[in-house]
Amino acid sequence: LKQREQKWIKRRTAPGLQFIRAEIQLNRETDVLRGLENVYSNIFNELPDKDRYLAKKDLLSTIEDDGTALAKGLSLMGACLSKTVDDTHVEALMVDWTRLFRGVAPDYGPLPPFESMWRKEDGILETLAGIYAAHGVSVEGGITTMPDYIGVELAFISFLLENGKERDAADFARQHPAVWIDDFCRKALEYAETDYYKGLLTSLPDLVKLFV
């Protein structure tokens, strides 16, 4: 699912997660909601470098921890982005990304975030390919563009929202990522070594549930 550079968030005067959550409650197709989905899909789909990492700063650095898992995770990510970033920091992010999402070895990290690996049911890849095709989307490329990879599933939700298909996005989230993402994030947190990815894994289940 090809990723596109987008101006996915408008400047607002009221920062913080409370504002974002109010926007979601009033209109689930806001720029903010689509923006979060794009941010998360990009994090999973792209090996981090300094530019990609700092591109998330404008949104995530404004979010305050209000006690929810979503806010706690986003706040932790934002705190990381507010610090000085050097080559050592970026290297640590690259190592953690590989450990958490690539499935290098059973004793090195969790099972990678592919739906078929966590649900262990037949036909998942075929089902997902059919859903994507029905919406005119093709998935091509390497391992990070397998139909059941979480980065692809999140990008597809974002695509549906961008095209005004909120109900389809909710149905897809409920039937696919919401079924297995809690288990993945819980296990992956045991291996995460950077606060940035700890924040991602803490907040992702609640973000997915916003669409259900």
C-alpha positions as CSV (number, residue, x, y, z in Angstrom):
1,L,0.0,0.0,0.0
2,K,1.9,3.0,-1.2
3,Q,2.5,5.7,1.4
4,R,2.0,9.3,0.4
5,E,3.4,12.4,2.0
6,Q,0.4,14.4,3.4
7,K,-0.3,17.5,5.3
8,W,-2.3,15.5,7.7
9,I,-2.8,17.8,10.6
10,K,-3.9,21.5,10.8
11,R,-2.5,23.9,13.3
12,R,-4.8,24.2,16.3
13,T,-4.8,26.5,19.3
14,A,-5.7,23.9,21.9
15,P,-3.0,21.2,22.4
16,G,-3.2,18.0,24.3
17,L,-5.0,14.6,24.0
18,Q,-8.2,16.0,25.5
19,F,-8.6,18.2,22.5
20,I,-7.8,15.3,20.1
21,R,-10.3,13.0,21.9
22,A,-13.0,15.7,21.7
23,E,-12.4,16.1,18.0
24,I,-12.8,12.3,17.6
25,Q,-16.0,12.3,19.5
26,L,-17.5,15.1,17.4
27,N,-16.2,13.9,14.0
28,R,-14.3,10.6,13.6
29,E,-13.1,11.7,10.2
30,T,-11.0,14.7,11.5
31,D,-7.5,15.5,10.2
32,V,-6.1,14.5,13.6
33,L,-7.5,11.0,13.6
34,R,-6.3,10.3,10.0
35,G,-3.0,11.9,11.0
36,L,-2.5,9.5,13.9
37,E,-3.3,6.5,11.7
38,N,-0.8,7.7,9.1
39,V,1.9,8.3,11.8
40,Y,1.5,4.8,13.2
41,S,1.4,3.1,9.8
42,N,4.6,4.9,8.8
43,I,6.4,4.0,12.0
44,F,5.8,0.3,11.3
45,N,6.5,0.5,7.6
46,E,9.7,2.4,7.5
47,L,13.0,1.8,9.2
48,P,13.6,5.0,11.3
49,D,16.1,7.6,10.4
50,K,16.5,11.1,11.9
51,D,14.2,12.9,9.4
52,R,11.4,10.3,9.6
53,Y,11.6,10.3,13.4
54,L,11.5,14.1,13.8
55,A,8.6,14.4,11.3
56,K,6.3,13.2,14.1
57,K,7.3,15.9,16.5
58,D,4.7,18.5,15.7
59,L,1.8,16.3,16.7
60,L,3.2,14.0,19.4
61,S,5.2,16.6,21.4
62,T,1.9,18.4,22.3
63,I,0.1,15.5,23.9
64,E,-0.2,15.3,27.7
65,D,-0.7,12.2,29.8
66,D,-4.3,12.1,31.1
67,G,-4.0,8.6,32.6
68,T,-5.3,6.6,29.7
69,A,-3.1,4.1,27.9
70,L,-3.4,6.0,24.6
71,A,-2.4,9.3,26.2
72,K,0.4,7.7,28.2
73,G,1.9,6.1,25.2
74,L,1.6,9.2,23.0
75,S,3.0,11.3,25.7
76,L,6.0,9.0,26.1
77,M,6.6,9.2,22.4
78,G,6.4,12.9,22.4
79,A,8.8,13.2,25.3
80,C,11.3,11.3,23.3
81,L,10.9,13.6,20.3
82,S,11.5,16.6,22.4
83,K,15.0,15.5,23.3
84,T,18.2,16.1,21.3
85,V,18.6,13.4,18.6
86,D,22.0,12.2,17.7
87,D,23.4,9.2,15.8
88,T,23.5,7.0,18.8
89,H,19.8,7.7,19.5
90,V,18.8,6.9,15.9
91,E,20.9,3.7,16.0
92,A,19.1,2.5,19.1
93,L,15.7,3.2,17.4
94,M,16.8,1.1,14.3
95,V,17.9,-1.8,16.5
96,D,14.6,-1.7,18.5
97,W,12.5,-1.5,15.3
98,T,14.2,-4.5,13.9
99,R,13.9,-6.4,17.2
100,L,10.2,-5.7,17.6
101,F,8.8,-5.9,14.0
102,R,11.1,-8.1,12.0
103,G,10.9,-11.5,13.8
104,V,14.7,-12.0,13.7
105,A,14.8,-14.9,16.2
106,P,12.4,-16.3,18.8
107,D,14.8,-15.4,21.7
108,Y,15.5,-11.9,20.4
109,G,12.0,-10.4,20.0
110,P,8.3,-11.2,19.7
111,L,6.6,-12.8,16.8
112,P,6.4,-10.1,14.2
113,P,3.1,-8.1,13.8
114,F,1.5,-10.2,11.1
115,E,-2.2,-11.1,11.7
116,S,-1.7,-14.7,10.3
117,M,1.0,-15.3,12.9
118,W,-1.0,-14.1,15.9
119,R,-4.5,-15.5,14.9
120,K,-3.2,-18.8,13.4
121,E,-6.2,-19.2,11.2
122,D,-6.3,-20.3,7.6
123,G,-7.2,-17.9,4.8
124,I,-6.3,-14.6,6.4
125,L,-4.0,-13.5,3.6
126,E,-6.6,-14.3,1.0
127,T,-9.3,-12.6,2.9
128,L,-7.3,-9.4,3.3
129,A,-6.2,-9.4,-0.3
130,G,-9.9,-9.6,-1.3
131,I,-10.9,-6.8,0.9
132,Y,-8.1,-4.5,-0.4
133,A,-8.9,-5.4,-4.0
134,A,-12.6,-4.6,-3.4
135,H,-11.5,-1.1,-2.6
136,G,-9.1,-0.8,-5.5
137,V,-6.0,-1.2,-3.4
138,S,-3.1,-3.5,-4.3
139,V,-0.4,-4.6,-1.9
140,E,3.0,-5.1,-3.5
141,G,6.6,-5.3,-2.4
142,G,8.6,-6.9,0.4
143,I,7.9,-8.1,3.9
144,T,6.5,-4.8,5.2
145,T,3.8,-4.9,2.6
146,M,2.4,-8.3,3.2
147,P,-1.4,-7.9,3.4
148,D,-1.6,-8.9,7.1
149,Y,1.3,-6.7,8.3
150,I,0.1,-4.2,10.9
151,G,1.6,-1.3,9.0
152,V,-0.5,-2.2,6.0
153,E,-3.6,-2.7,8.0
154,L,-3.3,0.7,9.6
155,A,-2.5,2.3,6.2
156,F,-5.7,0.7,4.8
157,I,-7.8,2.1,7.7
158,S,-6.3,5.6,6.9
159,F,-7.1,5.1,3.2
160,L,-10.7,4.3,4.0
161,L,-11.1,7.3,6.3
162,E,-9.5,9.6,3.7
163,N,-12.2,8.4,1.2
164,G,-15.1,8.9,3.6
165,K,-15.6,5.2,4.3
166,E,-15.9,5.4,8.0
167,R,-18.1,2.4,8.4
168,D,-15.8,0.2,6.3
169,A,-12.9,1.4,8.4
170,A,-14.7,0.5,11.6
171,D,-15.7,-3.0,10.2
172,F,-12.1,-3.7,9.1
173,A,-10.6,-2.5,12.4
174,R,-13.0,-4.7,14.4
175,Q,-12.6,-7.8,12.3
176,H,-8.8,-7.6,11.8
177,P,-6.3,-5.5,13.9
178,A,-8.5,-5.2,16.9
179,V,-8.7,-9.0,17.2
180,W,-4.9,-9.5,17.7
181,I,-3.1,-6.3,18.3
182,D,-3.5,-6.4,22.1
183,D,-1.7,-9.7,22.3
184,F,1.1,-8.5,20.0
185,C,1.7,-5.2,21.9
186,R,1.6,-6.9,25.3
187,K,4.3,-9.4,24.2
188,A,6.4,-6.8,22.3
189,L,6.6,-4.6,25.4
190,E,8.6,-7.3,27.1
191,Y,11.3,-6.7,24.4
192,A,11.1,-3.0,23.8
193,E,14.2,-1.1,25.0
194,T,13.5,2.5,23.8
195,D,10.8,4.7,25.3
196,Y,9.7,5.7,21.9
197,Y,8.6,2.1,21.0
198,K,7.3,1.5,24.5
199,G,5.0,4.4,23.9
200,L,3.9,3.1,20.5
201,L,3.1,-0.3,21.9
202,T,1.3,1.1,24.9
203,S,-0.9,3.4,22.9
204,L,-1.6,1.3,19.7
205,P,-4.4,-1.0,21.1
206,D,-6.4,2.0,22.3
207,L,-5.9,3.8,18.9
208,V,-7.2,0.8,17.0
209,K,-10.2,0.6,19.3
210,L,-11.2,4.2,18.4
211,F,-12.3,2.9,15.0
212,V,-14.4,0.0,16.3
